[in-house]
mmCIF file of C-alpha atoms and ligand atoms in Angstrom:
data_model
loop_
_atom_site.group_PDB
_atom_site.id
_atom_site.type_symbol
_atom_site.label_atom_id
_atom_site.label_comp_id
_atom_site.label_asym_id
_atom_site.label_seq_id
_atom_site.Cartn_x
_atom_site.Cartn_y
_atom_site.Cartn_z
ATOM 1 C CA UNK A 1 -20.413 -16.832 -25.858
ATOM 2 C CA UNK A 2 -17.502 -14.750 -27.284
ATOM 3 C CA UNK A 3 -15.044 -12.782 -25.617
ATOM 4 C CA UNK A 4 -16.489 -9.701 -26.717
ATOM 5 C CA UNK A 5 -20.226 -11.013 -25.578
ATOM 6 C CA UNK A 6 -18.618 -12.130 -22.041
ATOM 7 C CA UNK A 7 -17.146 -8.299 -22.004
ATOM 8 C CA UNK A 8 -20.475 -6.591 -22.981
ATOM 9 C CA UNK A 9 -21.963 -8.459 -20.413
ATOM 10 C CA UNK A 10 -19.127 -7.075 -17.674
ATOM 11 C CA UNK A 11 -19.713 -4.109 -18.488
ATOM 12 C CA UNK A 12 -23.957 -4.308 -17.704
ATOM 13 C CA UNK A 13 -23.346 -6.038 -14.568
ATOM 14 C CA UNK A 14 -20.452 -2.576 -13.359
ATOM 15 C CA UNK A 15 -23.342 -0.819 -13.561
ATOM 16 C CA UNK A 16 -26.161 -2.596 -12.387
ATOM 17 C CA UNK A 17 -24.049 -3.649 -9.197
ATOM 18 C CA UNK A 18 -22.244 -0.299 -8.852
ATOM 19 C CA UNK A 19 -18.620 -1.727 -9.052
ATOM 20 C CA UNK A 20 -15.129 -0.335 -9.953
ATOM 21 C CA UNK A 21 -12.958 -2.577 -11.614
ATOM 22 C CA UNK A 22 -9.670 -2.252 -10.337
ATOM 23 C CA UNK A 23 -6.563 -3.853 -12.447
ATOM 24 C CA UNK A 24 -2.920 -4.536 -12.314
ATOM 25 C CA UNK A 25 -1.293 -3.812 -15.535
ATOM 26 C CA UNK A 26 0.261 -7.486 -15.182
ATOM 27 C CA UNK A 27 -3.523 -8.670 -15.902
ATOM 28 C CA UNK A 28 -4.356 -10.240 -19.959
ATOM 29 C CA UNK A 29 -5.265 -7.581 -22.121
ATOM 30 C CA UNK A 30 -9.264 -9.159 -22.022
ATOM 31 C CA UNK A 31 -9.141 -7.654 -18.471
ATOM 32 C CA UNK A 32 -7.288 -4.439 -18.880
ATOM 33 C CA UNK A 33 -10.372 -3.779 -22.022
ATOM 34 C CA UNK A 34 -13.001 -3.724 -19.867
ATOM 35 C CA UNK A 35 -11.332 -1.948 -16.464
ATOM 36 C CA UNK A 36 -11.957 1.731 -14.844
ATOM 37 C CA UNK A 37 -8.698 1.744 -13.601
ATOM 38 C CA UNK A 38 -5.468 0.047 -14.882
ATOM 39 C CA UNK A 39 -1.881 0.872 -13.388
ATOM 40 C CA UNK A 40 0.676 -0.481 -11.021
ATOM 41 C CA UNK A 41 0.455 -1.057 -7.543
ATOM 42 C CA UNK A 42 0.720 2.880 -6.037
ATOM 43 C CA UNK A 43 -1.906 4.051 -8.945
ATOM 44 C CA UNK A 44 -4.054 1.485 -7.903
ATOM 45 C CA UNK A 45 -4.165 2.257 -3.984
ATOM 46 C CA UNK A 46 -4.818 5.903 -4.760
ATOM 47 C CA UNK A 47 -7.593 4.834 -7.466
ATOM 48 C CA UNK A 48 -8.978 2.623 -4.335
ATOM 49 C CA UNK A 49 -8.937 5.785 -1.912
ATOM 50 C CA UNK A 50 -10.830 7.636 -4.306
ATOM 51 C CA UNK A 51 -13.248 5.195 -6.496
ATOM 52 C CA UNK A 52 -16.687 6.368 -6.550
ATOM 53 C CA UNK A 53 -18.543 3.440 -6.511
ATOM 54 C CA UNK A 54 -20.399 0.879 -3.444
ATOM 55 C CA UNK A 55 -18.006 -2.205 -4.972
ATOM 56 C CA UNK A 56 -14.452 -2.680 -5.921
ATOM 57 C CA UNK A 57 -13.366 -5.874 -7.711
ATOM 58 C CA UNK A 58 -9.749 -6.258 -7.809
ATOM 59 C CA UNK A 59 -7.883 -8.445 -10.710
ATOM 60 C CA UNK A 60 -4.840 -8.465 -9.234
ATOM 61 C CA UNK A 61 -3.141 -10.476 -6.446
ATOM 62 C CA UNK A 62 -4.844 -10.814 -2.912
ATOM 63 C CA UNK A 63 -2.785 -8.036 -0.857
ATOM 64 C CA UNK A 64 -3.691 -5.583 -3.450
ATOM 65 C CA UNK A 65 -7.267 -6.175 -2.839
ATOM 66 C CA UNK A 66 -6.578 -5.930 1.248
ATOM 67 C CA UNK A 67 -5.011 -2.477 0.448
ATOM 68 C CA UNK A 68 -8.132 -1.457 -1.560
ATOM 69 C CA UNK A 69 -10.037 -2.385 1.323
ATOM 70 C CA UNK A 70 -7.763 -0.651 4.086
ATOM 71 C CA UNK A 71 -7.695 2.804 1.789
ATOM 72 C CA UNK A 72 -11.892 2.110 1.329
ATOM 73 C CA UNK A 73 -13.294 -0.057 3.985
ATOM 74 C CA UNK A 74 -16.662 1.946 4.028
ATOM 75 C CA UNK A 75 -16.664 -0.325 0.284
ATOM 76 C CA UNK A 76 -16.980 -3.658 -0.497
ATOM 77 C CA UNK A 77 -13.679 -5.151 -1.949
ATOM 78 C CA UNK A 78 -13.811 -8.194 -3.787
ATOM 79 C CA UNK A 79 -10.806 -10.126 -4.975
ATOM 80 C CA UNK A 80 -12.265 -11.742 -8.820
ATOM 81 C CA UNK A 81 -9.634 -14.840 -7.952
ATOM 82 C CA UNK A 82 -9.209 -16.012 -4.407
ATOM 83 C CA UNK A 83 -6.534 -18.135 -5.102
ATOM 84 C CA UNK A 84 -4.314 -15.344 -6.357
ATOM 85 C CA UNK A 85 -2.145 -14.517 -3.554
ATOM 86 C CA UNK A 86 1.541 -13.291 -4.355
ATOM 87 C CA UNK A 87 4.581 -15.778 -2.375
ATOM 88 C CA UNK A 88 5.999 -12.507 -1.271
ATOM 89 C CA UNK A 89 3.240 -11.212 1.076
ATOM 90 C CA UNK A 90 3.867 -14.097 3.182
ATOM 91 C CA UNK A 91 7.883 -14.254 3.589
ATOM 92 C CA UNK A 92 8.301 -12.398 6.619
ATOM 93 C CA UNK A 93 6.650 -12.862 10.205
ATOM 94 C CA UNK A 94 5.729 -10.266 11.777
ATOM 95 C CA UNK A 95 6.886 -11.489 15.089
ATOM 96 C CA UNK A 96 10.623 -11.476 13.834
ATOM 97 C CA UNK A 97 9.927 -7.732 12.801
ATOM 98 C CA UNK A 98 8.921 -6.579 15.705
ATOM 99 C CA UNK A 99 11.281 -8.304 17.868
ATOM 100 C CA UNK A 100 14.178 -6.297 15.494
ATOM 101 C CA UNK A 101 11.983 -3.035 15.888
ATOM 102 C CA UNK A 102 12.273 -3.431 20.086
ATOM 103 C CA UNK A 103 16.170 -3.942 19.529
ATOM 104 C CA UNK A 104 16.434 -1.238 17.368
ATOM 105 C CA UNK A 105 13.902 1.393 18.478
ATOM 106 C CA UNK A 106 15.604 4.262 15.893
ATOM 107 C CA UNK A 107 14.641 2.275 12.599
ATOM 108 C CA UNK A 108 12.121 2.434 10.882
ATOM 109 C CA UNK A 109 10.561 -0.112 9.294
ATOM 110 C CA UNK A 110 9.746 0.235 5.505
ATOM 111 C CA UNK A 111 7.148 -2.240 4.440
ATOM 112 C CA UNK A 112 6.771 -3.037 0.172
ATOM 113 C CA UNK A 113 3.374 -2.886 -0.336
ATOM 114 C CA UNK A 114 3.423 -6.657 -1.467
ATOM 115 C CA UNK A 115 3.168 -7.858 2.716
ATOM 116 C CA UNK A 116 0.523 -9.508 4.411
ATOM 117 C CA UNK A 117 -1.887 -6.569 6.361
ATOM 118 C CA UNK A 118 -0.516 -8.143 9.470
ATOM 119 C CA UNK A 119 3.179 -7.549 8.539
ATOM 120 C CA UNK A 120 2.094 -3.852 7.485
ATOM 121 C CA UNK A 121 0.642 -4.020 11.571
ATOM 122 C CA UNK A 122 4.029 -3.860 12.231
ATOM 123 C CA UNK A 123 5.812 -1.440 9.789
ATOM 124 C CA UNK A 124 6.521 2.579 10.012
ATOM 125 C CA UNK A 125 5.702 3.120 6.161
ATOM 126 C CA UNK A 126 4.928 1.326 2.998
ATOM 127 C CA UNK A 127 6.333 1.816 -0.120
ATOM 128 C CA UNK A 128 5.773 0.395 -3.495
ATOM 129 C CA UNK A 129 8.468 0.318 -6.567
ATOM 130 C CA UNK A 130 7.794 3.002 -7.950
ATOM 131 C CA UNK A 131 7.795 5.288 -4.658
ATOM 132 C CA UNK A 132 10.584 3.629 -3.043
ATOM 133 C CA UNK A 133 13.516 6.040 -3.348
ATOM 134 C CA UNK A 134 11.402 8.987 -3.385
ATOM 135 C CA UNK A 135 9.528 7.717 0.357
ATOM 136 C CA UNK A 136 13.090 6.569 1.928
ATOM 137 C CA UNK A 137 14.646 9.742 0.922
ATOM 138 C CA UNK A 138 11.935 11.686 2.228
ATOM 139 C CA UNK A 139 12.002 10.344 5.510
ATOM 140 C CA UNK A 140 13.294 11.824 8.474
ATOM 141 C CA UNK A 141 14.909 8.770 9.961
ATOM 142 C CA UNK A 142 18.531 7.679 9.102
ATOM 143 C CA UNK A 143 18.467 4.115 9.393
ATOM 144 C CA UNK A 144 16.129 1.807 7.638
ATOM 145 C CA UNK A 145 15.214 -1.718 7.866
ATOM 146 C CA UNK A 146 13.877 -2.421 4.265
ATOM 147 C CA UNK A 147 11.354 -5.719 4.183
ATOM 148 C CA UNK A 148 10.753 -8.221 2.585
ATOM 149 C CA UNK A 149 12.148 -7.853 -0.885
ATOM 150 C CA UNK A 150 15.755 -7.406 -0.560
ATOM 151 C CA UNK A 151 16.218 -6.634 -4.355
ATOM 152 C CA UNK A 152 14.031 -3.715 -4.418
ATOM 153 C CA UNK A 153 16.063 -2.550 -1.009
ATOM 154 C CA UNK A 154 19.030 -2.956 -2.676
ATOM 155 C CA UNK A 155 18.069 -0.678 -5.533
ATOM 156 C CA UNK A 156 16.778 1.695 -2.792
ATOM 157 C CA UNK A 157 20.575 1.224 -0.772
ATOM 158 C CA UNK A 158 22.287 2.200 -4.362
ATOM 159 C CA UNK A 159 19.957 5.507 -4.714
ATOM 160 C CA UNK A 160 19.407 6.490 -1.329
ATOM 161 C CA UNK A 161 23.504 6.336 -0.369
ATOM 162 C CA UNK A 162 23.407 8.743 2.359
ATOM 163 C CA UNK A 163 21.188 6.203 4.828
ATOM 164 C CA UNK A 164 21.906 2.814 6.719
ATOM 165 C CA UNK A 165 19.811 0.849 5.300
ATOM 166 C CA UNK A 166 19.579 -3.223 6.497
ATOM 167 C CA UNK A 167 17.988 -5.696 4.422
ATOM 168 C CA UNK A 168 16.385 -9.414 5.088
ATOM 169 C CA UNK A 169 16.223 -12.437 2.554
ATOM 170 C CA UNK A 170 13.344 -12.316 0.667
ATOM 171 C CA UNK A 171 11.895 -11.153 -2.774
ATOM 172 C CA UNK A 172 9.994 -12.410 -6.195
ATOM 173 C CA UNK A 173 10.393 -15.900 -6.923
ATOM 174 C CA UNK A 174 9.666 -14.628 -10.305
ATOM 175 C CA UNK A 175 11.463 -11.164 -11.377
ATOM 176 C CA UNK A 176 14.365 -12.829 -9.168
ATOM 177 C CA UNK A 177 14.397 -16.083 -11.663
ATOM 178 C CA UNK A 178 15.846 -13.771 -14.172
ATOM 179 C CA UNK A 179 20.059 -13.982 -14.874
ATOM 180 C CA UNK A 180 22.954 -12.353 -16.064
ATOM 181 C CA UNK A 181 23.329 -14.864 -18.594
ATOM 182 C CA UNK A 182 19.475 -14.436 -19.911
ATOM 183 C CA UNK A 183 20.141 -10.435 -20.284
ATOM 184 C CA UNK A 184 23.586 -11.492 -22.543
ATOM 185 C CA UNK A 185 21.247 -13.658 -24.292
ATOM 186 C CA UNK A 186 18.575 -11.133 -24.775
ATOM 187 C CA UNK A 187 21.018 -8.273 -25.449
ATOM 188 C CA UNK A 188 22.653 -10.980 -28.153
ATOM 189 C CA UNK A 189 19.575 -11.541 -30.549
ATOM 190 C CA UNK A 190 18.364 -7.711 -30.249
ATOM 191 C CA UNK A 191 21.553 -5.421 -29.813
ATOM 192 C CA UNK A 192 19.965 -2.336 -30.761
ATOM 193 C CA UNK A 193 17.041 -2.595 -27.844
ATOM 194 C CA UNK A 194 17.321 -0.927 -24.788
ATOM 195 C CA UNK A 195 16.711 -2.957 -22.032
ATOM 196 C CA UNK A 196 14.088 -1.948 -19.189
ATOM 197 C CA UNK A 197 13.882 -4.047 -16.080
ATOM 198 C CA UNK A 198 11.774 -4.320 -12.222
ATOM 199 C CA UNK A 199 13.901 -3.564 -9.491
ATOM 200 C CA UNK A 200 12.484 -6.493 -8.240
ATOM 201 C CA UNK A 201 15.590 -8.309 -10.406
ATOM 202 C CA UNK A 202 18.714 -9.039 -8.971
ATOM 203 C CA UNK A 203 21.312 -6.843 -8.447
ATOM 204 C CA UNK A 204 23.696 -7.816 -11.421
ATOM 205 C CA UNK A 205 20.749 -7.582 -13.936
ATOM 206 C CA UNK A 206 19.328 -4.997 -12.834
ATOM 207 C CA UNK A 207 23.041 -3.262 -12.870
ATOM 208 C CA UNK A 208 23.026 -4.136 -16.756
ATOM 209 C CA UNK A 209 19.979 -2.047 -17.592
ATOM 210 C CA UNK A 210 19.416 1.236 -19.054
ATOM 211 C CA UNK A 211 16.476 1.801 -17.226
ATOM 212 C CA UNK A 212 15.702 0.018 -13.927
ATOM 213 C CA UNK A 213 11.912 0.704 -12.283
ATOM 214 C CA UNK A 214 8.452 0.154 -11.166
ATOM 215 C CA UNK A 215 5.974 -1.778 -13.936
ATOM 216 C CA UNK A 216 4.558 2.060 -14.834
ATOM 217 C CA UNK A 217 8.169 3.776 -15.139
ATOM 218 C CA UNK A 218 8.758 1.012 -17.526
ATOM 219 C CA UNK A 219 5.760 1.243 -19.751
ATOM 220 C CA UNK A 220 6.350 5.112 -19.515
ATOM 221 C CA UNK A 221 10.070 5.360 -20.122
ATOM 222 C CA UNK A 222 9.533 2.599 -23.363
ATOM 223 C CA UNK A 223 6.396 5.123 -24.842
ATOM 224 C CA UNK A 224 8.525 8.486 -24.670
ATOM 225 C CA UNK A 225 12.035 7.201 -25.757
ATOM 226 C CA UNK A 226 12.795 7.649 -29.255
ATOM 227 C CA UNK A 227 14.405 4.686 -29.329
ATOM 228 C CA UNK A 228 12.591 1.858 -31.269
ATOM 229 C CA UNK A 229 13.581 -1.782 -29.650
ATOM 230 C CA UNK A 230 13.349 -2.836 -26.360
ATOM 231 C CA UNK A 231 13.923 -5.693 -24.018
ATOM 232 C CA UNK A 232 11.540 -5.902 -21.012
ATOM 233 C CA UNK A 233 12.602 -7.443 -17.663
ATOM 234 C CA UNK A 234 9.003 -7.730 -16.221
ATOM 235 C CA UNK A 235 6.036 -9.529 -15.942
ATOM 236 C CA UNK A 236 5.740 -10.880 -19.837
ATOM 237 C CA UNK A 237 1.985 -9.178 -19.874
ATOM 238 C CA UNK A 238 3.698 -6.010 -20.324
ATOM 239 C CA UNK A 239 5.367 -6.878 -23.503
ATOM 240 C CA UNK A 240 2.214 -7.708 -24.950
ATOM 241 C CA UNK A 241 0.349 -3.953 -23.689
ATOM 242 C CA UNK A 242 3.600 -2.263 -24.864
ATOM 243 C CA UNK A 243 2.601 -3.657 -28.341
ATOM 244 C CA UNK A 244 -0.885 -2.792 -28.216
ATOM 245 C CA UNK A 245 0.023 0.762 -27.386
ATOM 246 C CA UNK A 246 3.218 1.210 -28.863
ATOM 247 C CA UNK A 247 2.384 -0.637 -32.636
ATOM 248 C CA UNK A 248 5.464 1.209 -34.009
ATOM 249 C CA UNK A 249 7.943 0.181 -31.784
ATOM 250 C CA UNK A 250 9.359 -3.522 -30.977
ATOM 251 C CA UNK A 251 9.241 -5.191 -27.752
ATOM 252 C CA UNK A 252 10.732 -8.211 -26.291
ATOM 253 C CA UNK A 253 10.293 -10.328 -23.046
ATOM 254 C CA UNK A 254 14.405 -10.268 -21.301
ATOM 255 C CA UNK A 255 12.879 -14.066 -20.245
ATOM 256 C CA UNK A 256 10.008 -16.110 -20.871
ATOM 257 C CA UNK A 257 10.173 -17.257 -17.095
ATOM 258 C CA UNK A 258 8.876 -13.902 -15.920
ATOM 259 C CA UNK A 259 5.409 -15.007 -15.831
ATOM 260 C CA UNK A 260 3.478 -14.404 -12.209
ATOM 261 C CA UNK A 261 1.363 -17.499 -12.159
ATOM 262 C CA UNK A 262 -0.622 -15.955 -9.321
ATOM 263 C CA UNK A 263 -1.653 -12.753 -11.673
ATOM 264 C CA UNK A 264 -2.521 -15.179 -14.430
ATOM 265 C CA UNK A 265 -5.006 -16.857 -12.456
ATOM 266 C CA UNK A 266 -7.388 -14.252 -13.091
ATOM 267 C CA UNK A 267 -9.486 -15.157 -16.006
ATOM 268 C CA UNK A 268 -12.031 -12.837 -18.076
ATOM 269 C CA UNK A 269 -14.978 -15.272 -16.357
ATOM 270 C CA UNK A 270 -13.670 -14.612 -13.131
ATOM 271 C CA UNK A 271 -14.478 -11.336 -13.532
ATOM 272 C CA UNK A 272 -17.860 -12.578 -14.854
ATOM 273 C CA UNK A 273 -18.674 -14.509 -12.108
ATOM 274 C CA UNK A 274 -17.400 -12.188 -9.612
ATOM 275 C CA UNK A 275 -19.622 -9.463 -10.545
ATOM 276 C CA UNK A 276 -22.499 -11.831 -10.543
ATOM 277 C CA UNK A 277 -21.911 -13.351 -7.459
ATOM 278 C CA UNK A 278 -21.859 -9.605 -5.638
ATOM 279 C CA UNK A 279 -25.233 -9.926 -4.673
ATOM 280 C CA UNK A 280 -26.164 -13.504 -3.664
ATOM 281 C CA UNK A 281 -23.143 -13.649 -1.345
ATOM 282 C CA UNK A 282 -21.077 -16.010 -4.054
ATOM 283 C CA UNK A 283 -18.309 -13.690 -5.015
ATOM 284 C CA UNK A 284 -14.964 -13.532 -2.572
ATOM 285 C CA UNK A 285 -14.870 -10.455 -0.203
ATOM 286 C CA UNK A 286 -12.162 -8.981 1.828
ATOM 287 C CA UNK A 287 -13.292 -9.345 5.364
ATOM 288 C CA UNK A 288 -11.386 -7.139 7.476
ATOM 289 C CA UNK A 289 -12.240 -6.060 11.288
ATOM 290 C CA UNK A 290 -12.161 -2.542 12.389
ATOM 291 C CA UNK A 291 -8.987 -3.469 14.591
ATOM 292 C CA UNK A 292 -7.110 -5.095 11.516
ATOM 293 C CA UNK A 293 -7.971 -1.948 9.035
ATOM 294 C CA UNK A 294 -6.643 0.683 12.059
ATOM 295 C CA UNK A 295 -3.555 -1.303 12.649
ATOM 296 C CA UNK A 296 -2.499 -1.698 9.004
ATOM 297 C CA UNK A 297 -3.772 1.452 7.536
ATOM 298 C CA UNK A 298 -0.987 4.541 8.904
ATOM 299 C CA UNK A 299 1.496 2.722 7.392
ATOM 300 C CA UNK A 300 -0.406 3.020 3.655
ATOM 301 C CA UNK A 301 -1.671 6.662 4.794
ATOM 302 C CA UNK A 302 1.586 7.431 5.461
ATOM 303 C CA UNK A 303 2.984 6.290 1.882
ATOM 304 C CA UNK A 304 0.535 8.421 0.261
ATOM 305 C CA UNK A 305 1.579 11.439 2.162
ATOM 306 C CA UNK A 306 5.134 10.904 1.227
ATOM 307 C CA UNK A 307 4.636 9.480 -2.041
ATOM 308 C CA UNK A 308 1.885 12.038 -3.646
HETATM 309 P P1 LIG B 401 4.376 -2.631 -9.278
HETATM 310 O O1 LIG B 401 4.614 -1.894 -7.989
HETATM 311 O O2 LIG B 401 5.323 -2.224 -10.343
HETATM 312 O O3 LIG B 401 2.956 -2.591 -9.628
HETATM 313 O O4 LIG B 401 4.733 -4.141 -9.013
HETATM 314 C C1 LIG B 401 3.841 -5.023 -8.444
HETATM 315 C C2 LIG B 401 4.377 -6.361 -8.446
HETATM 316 O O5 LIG B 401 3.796 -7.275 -7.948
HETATM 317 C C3 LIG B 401 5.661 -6.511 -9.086
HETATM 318 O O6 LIG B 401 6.015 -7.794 -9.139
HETATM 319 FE FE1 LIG B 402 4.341 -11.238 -6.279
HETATM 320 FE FE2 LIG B 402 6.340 -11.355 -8.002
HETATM 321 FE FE3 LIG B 402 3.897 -12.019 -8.790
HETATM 322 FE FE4 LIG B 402 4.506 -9.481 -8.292
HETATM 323 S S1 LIG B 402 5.342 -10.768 -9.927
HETATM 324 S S2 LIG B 402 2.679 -10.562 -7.609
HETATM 325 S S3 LIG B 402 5.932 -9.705 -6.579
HETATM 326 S S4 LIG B 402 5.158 -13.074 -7.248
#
């Protein structure tokens, strides 16, 4: 079978099985052709809220898929990789959180949407990258502890001055891999690019940028400027759907480290398999209980009010 077969075959069992296919942009472009909804992590929670469809299959990472299912747990979620999980969603304990919530009963705790549902148990209001600023600004407390990515807080400290906002150790094995000396090296073979890069980067690179935000700010900043070159400090996917969409324009990856092994898991016959597998049991569900949803879920409601 070809690609193209394995994709007109996707696209028989959507319908026959009722299913939305959800997708992170940081999927291969085989998955992104055959998708109903593409976009970053926010997008893709409000697409979940509002999919009309029995099934969602997620190509993504696994707490993307437990979001879906938290927003939509009247639908069945399904996660097209099971072993796709992202290191991030796991770095903090929730214990520890709440033990520094009952110390300091006056801050908040924002979650990034890349925690564990049993971390976002614990948390005041979730944010992703590209809501960050706008939901800390927004909110009515002063002080802030930001979890677990302390990059992205730090980017949220330098825009949101006027708050106290703490930070813990913990971030992107991945974005963070990414140096100062990379970006010289970048900058170096393509001086007249413009370099775009995930807050998710360190400090200093992220410092060094002319535009610094979430994976859809990127790809929309890169299609309006009227600039021609530029370098891209994010998952190396979205130098190649830059291309696609943008054939006029050049692109480059600021690393080839920034690959997410856990998004690349996903492969075109996962989503195959997945979609046959939805109805003899065979394809991997998000099992949540009613208590688990509840506890997790005003801390994702509550990003959507502030974010939308
Ligand atoms: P976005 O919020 O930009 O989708 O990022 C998700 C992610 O996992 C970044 O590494
Ligand atoms: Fe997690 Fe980083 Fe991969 Fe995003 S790129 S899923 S934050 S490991």
């Amino acid at each position: 079978m070809t690609i193209r077969n394995i994709q007109d075959e996707i696209l028989r069992l959507k319908k026959a099985t009722n299913t939305a296919v959800l997708v992170h942009s940081y999927q291969n472009r085989d998955i992104v052709e055959i998708a109903d909804f593409v976009g970053d992590s926010y997008k893709l929670s409000v697409d979940a809220k509002n999919v009309n469809a029995d099934n969602i299959l997620f190509c993504g990472v696994h707490f993307m898929a437990e979001t879906a299912k938290i927003l939509a747990p009247q639908k069945r979620v399904f996660l097209a990789n099971h072993l796709a999980g992202c290191p991030m969603a796991e770095q903090m304990d929730a214990e520890l959180i709440r033990q520094i919530k009952n110390s300091e009963p006056d801050r908040a705790v924002v979650a990034y949407v890349n925690t564990t549902a049993k971390l976002k148990a614990v948390c005041d209001v979730c944010v992703t990258s590209s809501s960050a600023v706008k939901i800390v600004k927004a909110m009515e407390n002063d002080k802030i502890l930001f979890i677990p990515d302390c990059n992205l807080g730090g980017f949220v400290q330098k825009n949101v001055p006027e708050k106290d906002i703490k930070l813990l150790q913990g971030g992107c094995p991945v974005h963070s891999s990414v140096t100062v000396d990379d970006l010289k090296y970048a900058k170096k073979l393509h001086p007249e690019a413009l370099v775009l890069v995930h807050p998710e980067c360190i400090p200093d690179v992220t410092a060094m940028a002319d535009y610094a935000g979430s994976t859809s700010g990127i790809m929309d900043f890169a299609k309006n400027s009227d600039c021609r070159e530029f370098i891209i400090g994010t998952e190396i996917s979205i130098v190649e759907h830059l291309m696609f969409e943008c054939p006029d324009k050049k692109f480059y990856p600021l690393s080839q480290k920034i690959v997410c092994r856990d998004m690349k898991l996903t492969s075109i016959m996962d989503v195959y398999n997945s979609l046959n597998g939805i109805e003899n049991g065979e394809a991997f569900e998000i099992i949540m209980s009613d208590e688990e949803i509840n506890a997790s879920k005003k801390c994702i409601d509550e990003m959507i009010r502030l974010g939308g």
